[in-house]
Coordinates of C-alpha atoms and ligand atoms in Angstrom, one line a residue:
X128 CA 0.0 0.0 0.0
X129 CA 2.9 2.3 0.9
X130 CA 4.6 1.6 -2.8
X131 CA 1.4 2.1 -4.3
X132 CA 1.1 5.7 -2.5
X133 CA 4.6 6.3 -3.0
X134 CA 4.6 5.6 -6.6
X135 CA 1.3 8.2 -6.8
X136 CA 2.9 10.7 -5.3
X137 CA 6.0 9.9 -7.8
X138 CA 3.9 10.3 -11.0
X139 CA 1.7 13.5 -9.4
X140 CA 4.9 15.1 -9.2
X141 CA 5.9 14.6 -12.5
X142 CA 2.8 14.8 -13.9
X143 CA 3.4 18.6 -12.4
X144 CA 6.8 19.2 -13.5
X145 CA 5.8 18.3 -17.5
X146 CA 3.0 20.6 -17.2
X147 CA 5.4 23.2 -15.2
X148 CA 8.2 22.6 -17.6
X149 CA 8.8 26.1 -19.6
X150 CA 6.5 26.3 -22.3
X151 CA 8.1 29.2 -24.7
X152 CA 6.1 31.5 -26.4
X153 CA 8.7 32.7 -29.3
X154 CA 10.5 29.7 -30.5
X155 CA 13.6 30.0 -33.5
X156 CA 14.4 27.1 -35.3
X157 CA 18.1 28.2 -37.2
X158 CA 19.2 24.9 -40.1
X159 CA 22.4 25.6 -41.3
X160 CA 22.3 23.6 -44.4
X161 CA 25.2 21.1 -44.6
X162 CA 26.4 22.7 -41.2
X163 CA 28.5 19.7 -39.8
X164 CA 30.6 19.5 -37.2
X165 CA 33.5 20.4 -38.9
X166 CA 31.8 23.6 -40.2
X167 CA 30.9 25.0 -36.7
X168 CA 34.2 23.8 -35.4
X169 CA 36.2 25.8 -38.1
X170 CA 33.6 28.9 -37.6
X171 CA 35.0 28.3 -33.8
X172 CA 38.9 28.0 -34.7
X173 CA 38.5 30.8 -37.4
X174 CA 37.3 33.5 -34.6
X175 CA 39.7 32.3 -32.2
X176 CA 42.5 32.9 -34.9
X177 CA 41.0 36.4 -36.3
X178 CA 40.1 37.7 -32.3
X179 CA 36.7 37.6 -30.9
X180 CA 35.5 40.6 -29.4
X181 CA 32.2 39.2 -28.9
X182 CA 31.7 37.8 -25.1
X183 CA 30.9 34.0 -24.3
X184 CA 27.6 33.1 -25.0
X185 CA 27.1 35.1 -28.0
X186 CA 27.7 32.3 -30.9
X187 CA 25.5 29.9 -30.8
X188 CA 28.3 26.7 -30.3
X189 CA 28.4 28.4 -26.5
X190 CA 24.8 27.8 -26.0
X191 CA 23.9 25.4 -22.8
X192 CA 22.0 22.8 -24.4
X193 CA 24.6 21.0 -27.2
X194 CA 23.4 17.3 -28.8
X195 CA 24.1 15.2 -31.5
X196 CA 21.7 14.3 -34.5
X197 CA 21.7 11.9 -36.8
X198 CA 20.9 12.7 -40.6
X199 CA 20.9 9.6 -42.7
X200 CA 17.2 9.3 -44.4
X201 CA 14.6 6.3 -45.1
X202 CA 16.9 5.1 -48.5
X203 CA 20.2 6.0 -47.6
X204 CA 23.4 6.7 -45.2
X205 CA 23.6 9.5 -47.1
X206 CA 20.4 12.4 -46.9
X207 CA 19.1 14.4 -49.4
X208 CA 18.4 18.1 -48.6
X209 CA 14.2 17.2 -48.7
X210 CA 14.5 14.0 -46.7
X211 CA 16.4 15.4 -43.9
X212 CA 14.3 18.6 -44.4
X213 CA 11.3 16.5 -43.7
X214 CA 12.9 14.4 -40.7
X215 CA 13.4 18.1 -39.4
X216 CA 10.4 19.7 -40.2
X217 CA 7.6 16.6 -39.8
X218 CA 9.0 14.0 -37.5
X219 CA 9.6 11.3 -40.2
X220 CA 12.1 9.0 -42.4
X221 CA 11.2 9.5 -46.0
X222 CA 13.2 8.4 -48.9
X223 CA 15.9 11.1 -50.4
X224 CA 14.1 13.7 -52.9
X225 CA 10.7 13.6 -51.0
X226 CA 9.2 16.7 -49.2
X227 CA 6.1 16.7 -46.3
X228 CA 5.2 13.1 -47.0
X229 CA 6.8 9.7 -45.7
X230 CA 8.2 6.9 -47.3
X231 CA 5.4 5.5 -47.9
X232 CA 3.9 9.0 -49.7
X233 CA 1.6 9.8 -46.4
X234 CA 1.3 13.1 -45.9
X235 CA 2.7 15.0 -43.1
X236 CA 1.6 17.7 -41.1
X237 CA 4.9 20.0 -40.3
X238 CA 6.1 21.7 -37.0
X239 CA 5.1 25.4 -38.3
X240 CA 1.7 23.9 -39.4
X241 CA 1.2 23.1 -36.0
X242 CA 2.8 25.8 -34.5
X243 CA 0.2 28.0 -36.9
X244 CA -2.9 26.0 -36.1
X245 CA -1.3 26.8 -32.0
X246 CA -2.2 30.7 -33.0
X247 CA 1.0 31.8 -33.2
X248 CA 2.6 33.7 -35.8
X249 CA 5.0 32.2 -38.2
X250 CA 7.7 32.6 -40.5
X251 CA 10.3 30.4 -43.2
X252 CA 13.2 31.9 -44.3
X253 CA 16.4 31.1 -46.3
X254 CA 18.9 32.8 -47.8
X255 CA 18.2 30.2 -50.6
X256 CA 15.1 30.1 -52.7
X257 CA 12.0 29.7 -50.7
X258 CA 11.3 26.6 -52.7
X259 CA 14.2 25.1 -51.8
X260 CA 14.1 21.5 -49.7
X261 CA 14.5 22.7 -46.3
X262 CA 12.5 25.5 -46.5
X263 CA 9.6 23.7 -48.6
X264 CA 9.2 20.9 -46.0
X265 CA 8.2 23.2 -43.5
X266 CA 4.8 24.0 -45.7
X267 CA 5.0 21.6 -48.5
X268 CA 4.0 18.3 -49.6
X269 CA 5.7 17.0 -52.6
X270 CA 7.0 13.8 -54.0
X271 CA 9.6 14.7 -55.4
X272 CA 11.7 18.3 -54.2
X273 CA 12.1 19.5 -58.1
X274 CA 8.8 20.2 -58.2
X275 CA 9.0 23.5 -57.9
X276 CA 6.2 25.3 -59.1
X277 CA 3.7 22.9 -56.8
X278 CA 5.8 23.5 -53.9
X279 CA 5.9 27.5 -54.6
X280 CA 2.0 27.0 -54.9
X281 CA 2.1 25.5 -51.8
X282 CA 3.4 28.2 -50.1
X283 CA 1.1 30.4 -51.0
X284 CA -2.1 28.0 -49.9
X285 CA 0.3 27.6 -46.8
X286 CA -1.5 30.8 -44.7
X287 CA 1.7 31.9 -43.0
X288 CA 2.6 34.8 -42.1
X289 CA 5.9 35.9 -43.4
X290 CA 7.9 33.6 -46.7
X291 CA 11.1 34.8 -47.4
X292 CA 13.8 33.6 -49.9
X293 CA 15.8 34.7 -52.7
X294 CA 13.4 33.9 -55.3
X295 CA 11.3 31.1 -57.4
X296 CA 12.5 28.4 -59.5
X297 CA 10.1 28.1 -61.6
X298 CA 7.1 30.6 -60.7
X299 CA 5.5 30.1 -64.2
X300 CA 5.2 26.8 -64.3
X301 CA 7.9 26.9 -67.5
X302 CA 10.1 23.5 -66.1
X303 CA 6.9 21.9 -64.7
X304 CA 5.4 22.3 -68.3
X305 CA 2.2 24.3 -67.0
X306 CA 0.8 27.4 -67.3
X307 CA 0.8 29.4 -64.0
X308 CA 1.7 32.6 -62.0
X309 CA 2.6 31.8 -58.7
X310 CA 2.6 35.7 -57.6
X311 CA -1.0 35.9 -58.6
X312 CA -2.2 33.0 -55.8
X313 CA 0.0 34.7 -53.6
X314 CA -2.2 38.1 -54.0
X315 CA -4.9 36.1 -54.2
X316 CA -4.3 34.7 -50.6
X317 CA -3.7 37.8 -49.2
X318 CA 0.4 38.2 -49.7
X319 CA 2.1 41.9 -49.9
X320 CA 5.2 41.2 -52.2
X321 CA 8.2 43.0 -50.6
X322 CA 11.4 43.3 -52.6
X323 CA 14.7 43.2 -51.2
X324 CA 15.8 45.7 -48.4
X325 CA 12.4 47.6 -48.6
X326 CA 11.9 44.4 -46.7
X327 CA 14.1 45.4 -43.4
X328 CA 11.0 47.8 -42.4
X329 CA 7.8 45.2 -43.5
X330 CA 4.6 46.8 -43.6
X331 CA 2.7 46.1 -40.5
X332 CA -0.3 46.3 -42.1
X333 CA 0.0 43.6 -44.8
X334 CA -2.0 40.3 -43.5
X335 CA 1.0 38.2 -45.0
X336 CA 4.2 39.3 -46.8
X337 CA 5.8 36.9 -49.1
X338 CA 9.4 38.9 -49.3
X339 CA 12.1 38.2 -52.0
X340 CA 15.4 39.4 -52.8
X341 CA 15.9 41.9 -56.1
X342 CA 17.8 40.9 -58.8
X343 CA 21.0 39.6 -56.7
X344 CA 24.1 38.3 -58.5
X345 CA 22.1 34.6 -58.9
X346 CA 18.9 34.1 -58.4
X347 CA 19.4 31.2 -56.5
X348 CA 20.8 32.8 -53.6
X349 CA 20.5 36.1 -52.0
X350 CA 23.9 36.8 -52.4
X351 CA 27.6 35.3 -51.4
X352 CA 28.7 36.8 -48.3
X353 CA 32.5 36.7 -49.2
X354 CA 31.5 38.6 -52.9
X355 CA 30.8 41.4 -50.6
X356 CA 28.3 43.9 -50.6
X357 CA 25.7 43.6 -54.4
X358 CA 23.1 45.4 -52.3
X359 CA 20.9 41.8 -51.7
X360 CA 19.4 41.2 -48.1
X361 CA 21.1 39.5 -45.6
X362 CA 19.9 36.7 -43.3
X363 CA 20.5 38.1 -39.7
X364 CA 18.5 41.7 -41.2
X365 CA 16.1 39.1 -42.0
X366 CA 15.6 37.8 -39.0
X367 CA 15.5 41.2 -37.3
X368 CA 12.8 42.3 -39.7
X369 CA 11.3 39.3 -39.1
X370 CA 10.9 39.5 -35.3
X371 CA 9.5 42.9 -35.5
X372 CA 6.5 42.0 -37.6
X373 CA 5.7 39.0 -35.9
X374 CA 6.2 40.2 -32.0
X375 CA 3.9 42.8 -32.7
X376 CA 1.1 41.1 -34.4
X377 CA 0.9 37.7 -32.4
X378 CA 0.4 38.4 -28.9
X379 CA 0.6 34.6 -28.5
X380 CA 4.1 34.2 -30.0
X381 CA 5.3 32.9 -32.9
X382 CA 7.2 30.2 -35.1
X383 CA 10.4 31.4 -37.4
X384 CA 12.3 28.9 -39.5
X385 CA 15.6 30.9 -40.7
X386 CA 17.9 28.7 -42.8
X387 CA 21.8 29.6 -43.7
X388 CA 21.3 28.0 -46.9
X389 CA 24.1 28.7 -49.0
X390 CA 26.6 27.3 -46.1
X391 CA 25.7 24.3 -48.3
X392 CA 26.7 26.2 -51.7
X393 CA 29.8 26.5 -49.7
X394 CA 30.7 22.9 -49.1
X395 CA 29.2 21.5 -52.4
X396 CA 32.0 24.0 -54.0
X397 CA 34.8 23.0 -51.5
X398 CA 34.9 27.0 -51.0
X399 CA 37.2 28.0 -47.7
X400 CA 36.8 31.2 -47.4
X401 CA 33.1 31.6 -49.2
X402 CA 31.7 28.5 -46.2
X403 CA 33.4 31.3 -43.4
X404 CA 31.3 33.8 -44.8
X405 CA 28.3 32.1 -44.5
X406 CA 29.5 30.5 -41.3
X407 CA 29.5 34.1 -39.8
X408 CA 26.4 35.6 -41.1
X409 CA 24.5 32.5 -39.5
X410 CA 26.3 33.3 -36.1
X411 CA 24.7 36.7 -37.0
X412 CA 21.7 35.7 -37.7
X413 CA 21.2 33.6 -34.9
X414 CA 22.5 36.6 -32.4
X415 CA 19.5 38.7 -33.7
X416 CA 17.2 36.0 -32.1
X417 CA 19.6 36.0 -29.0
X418 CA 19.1 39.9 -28.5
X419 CA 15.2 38.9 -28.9
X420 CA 16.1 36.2 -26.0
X421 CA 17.7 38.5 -23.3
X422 CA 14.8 40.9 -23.8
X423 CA 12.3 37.6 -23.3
X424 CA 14.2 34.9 -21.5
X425 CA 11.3 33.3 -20.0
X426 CA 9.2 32.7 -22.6
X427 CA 11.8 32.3 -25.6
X428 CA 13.5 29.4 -27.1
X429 CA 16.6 29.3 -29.7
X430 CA 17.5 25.9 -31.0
X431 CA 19.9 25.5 -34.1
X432 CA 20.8 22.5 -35.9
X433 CA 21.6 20.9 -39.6
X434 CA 19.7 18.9 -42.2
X435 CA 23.2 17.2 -43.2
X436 CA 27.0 18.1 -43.4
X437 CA 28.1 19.0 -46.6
X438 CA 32.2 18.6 -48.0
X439 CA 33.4 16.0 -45.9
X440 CA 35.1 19.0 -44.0
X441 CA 37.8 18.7 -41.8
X442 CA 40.6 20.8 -39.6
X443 CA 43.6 19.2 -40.9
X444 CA 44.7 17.8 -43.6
X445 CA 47.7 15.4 -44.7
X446 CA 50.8 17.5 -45.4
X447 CA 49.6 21.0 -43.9
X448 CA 50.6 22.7 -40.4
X449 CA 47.8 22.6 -39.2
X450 CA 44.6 25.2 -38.7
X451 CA 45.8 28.6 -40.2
X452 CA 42.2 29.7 -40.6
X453 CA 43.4 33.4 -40.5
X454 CA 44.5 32.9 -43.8
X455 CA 40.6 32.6 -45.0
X456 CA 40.4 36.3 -44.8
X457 CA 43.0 36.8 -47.7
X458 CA 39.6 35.7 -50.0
X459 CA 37.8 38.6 -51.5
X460 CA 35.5 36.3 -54.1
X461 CA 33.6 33.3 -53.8
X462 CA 34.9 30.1 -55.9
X463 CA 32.3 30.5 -58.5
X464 CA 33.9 34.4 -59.1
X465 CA 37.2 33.0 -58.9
X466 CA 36.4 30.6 -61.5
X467 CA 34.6 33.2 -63.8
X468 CA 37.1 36.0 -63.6
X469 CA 40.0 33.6 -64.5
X470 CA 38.2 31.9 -67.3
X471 CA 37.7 35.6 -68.6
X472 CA 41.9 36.5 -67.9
X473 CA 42.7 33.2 -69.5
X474 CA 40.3 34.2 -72.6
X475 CA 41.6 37.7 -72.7
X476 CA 45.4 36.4 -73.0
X477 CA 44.9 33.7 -75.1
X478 CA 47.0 31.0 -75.3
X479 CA 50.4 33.1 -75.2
X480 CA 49.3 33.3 -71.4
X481 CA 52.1 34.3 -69.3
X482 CA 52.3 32.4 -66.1
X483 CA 53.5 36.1 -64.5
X484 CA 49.9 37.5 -65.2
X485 CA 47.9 34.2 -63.8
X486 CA 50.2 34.7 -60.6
X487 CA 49.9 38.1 -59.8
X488 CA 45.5 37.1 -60.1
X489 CA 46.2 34.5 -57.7
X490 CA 47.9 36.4 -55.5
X491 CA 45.8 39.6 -55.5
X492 CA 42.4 37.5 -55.3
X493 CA 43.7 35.0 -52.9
X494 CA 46.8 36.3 -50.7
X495 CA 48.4 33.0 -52.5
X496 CA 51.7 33.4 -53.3
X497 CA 52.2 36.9 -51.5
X498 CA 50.5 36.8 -48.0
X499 CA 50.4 32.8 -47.9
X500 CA 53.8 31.6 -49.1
X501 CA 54.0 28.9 -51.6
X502 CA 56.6 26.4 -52.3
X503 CA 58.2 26.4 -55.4
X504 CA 57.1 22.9 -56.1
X505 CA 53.5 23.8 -55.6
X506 CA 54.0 26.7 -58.1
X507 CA 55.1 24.2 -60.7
X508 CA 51.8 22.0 -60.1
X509 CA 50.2 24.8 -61.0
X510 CA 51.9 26.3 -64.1
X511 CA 51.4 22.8 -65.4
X512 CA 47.6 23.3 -64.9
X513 CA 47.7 26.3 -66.5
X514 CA 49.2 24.8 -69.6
X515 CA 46.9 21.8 -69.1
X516 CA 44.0 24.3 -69.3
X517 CA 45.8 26.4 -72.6
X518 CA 46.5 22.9 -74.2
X519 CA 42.8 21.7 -73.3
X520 CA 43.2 18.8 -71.1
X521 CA 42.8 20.2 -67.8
X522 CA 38.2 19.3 -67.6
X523 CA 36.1 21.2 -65.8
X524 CA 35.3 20.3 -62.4
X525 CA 31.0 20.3 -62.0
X526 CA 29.6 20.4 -58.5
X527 CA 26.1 21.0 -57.4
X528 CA 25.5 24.6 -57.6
X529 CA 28.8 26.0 -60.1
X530 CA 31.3 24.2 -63.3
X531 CA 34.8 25.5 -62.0
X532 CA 37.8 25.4 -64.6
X533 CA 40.4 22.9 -63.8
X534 CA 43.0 25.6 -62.6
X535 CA 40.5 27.4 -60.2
X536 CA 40.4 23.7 -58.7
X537 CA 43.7 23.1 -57.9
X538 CA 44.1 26.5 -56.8
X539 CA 41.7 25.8 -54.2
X540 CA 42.5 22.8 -52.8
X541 CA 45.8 24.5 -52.2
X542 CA 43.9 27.2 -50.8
X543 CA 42.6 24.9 -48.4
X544 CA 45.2 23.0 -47.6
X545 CA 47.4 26.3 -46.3
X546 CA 44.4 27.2 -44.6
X547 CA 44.7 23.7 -43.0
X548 CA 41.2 22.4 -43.8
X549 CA 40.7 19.0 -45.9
X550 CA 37.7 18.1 -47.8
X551 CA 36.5 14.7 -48.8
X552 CA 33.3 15.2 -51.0
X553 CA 31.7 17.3 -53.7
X554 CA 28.4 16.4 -52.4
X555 CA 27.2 15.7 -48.6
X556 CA 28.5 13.2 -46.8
X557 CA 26.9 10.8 -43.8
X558 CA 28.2 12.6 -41.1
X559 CA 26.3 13.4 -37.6
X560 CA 25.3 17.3 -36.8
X561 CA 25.2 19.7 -33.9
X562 CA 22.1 20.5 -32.1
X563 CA 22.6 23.8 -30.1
X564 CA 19.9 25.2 -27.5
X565 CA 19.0 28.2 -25.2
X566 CA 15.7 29.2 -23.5
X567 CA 12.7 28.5 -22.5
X568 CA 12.3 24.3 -22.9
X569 CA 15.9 23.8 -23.7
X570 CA 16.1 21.7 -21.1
X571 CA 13.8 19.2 -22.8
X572 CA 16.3 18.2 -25.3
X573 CA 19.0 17.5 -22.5
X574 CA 19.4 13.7 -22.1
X575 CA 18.5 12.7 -25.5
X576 CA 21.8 10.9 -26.2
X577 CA 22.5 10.8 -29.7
X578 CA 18.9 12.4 -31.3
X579 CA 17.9 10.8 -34.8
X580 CA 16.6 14.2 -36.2
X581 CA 13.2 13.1 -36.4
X582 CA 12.7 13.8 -32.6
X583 CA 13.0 17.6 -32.8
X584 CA 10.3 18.1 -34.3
X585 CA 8.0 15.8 -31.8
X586 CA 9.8 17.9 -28.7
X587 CA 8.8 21.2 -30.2
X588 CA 5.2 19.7 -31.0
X589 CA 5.4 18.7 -27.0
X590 CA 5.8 22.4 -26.2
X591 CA 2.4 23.6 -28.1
X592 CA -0.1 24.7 -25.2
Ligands
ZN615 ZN1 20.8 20.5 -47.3

């Protein structure tokens, strides 16, 4: 009788502490697309090496709660972008290429739906297209994630608050082989359409704002960090903007999904210096939602994680000194520019190309050869690529997102190699990811071992009062 009373008074207390555990009002979900470990660790190293004048606590890799997620999907070791997109958005396994359905094609109801149908507020961002996988999976349901104008359609059925992105793949229907205007079903369900940095003050009185970049240097993205300033938005003013137009409208709280999505872009390219850039303006971004925090500590919850690590990246590599991330700074151009201005030098010179003139590119784009010291036999690997590339037998190199020239390759791998970081993959590669925490209910993802990502979404959908 005394166990039965004990064990009683056991679950009543419990029972109490779930219902007593915080329940947060504002809650940030941050993906870092292909944000492994290796990423955040490097994004660590690099500050340490530059000198970091901002106090403990404000990067997110010094928030409380810290995990471990799994990422492989239903089909394979190795996830897609819309699989593990799912997993993090819906709860489930699905196969690689699938969006907001499981492996079997059930359709599943996401995180922000639920967070939406909770009356709060909500809002998906990227600095990618808002079509993209990890974005779509938060309001779409698709079979397969090239569907683009269905999932853009989607979005605009979807009855949140605030979409933001870069842009559309296919707003007309043109690839899907139907005739359509996406921007017309977004009017017609109530969307302002806000264009670039008119954005950073949105109109308080539009009942939805679907807010896209201008014309930024690719439509894909809103812009490379490390190409500097084209005048495209920028995730953490994103987020900013986003806060204000939520906080003020949803006295209940709200839902924001902000994903760094070219940090991906990054890794698929094996780009150093372009991945730090991104690396640092998702710190940014997520800092925006920490200022939000300190102001509401008790009622606010910041978790950050990845879909999947993308590169194979590593600090150290065979052969090298070891981390000189400093050397990262000496980039002024993503890969992709790298690749494009040489191409044009190398047209412009012909194939009388002086070795003198590639040099003096290299070094005045990349610090190589002036700030970082090469070796001499390392300058003769690459005036041998040169001439591979004049005498047409140095290929192309394709990845995901860019076609680099053979020369720009070997340029950066060098590049990488004296900035002490090793890669192993064009594409993603089965590696675990970092779960980061702060706030109100970060405590509920202590103690979860080694999380498949699946369960973040069912602990968020435990918070919903
Ligand atoms: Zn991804």
């Amino acid at each position: 009788m005394k166990t039965i009373r004990y064990s009683f008074v056991a679950t009543f207390i419990l029972l109490c502490a779930v219902a007593w555990a915080a329940t947060p009002k504002y809650i940030f979900y941050f993906i870092g697309d292909g944000m492994g470990l290796g990423q955040v660790q490097a994004l660590r190293t690099y500050f340490k090496a530059t000198g970091d004048t901002l106090a403990p606590t404000m990067h997110f890799y010094d928030f409380p709660v810290a995990g471990i997620v799994s990422t492989y999907s239903a089909d394979s070791d190795i996830t897609d972008s819309a699989a593990a997109g799912t997993a993090l958005a819906c709860g489930s396994k699905t196969r690689n290429g699938m969006i907001g359905m499981d492996a079997d094609t059930v359709a599943l109801t996401s995180i922000a739906k639920k967070m939406k149908a909770s009356g709060r507020g909500v809002a998906i961002m990227s600095s990618v297209c808002i079509d993209d996988a990890t974005p779509a999976s938060f309001y779409a349901t698709v079979p397969s994630r090239h569907q683009y104008h269905s999932i853009a359609s989607q979005g605009a059925a979807s009855g949140f608050d605030l979409l933001a992105g870069a842009y559309f793949r296919d707003p007309y229907g043109v690839r899907a082989h139907t005739q359509g205007n996406v921007f017309a079903e977004y009017q017609a369900s109530g969307y302002t359409v806000v264009r670039g940095r008119d954005g950073y003050t949105l109109p308080q009185d539009a009942s939805r704002v679907l807010w896209l970049d201008n014309d930024s240097t690719t439509e894909n993205t809103i812009g490379y960090v490390v190409d500097g300033d084209n005048g495209d938005m920028s995730l953490p003013c994103m987020v900013r903007a986003g806060i204000e137009y939520l906080y003020k409208r949803y006295p209940r709280g709200f839902f924001m999904m902000a994903e760094g999505g070219a940090i991906d872009h990054m890794g698929h390219s094996n780009d150093p210096s372009g991945l730090m850039g991104e690396m640092c303006e998702f710190d940014a971004a997520v800092r925006e939602a920490y200022e939000f925090y300190k102001r509401h500590p008790r009622e606010t919850l910041i978790i950050i994680t990845a879909d999947h690590e993308t590169g194979g990246l590593s600090l150290g590599v065979e052969g090298s000194k070891g981390p000189a991330l400093n050397n990262l700074q000496c980039a002024h151009v993503s890969k992709a520019q790298f690749s494009n201005a040489l191409r044009d030098l190398l047209k412009s010179q012909g194939s009388k190309v002086e070795w003198s003139v590639v040099r003096q590119f290299i070094e005045n784009t990349l610090g190589l050869g002036s700030t970082i010291t090469i070796t001499p036999g390392e300058e003769g690997a690459l005036m041998i690529a040169l001439q591979d590339v004049v005498d047409s037998r140095g290929k192309d190199v394709k990845t995901l997102y860019a076609n680099f020239d053979y020369l720009t390759n070997l340029i950066y791998i060098l590049y990488s190699h004296k900035c002490g970081l090793g890669w192993t993959t064009y594409s993603h590669s089965g590696n675990p990811v970092p779960f980061f925490a702060i706030g109100a209910g970060a405590e509920r993802f202590e103690n979860q071992g080694w999380m498949e990502n699946t369960a973040i979404p069912h602990i968020l959908g435990g918070m919903i009062k």
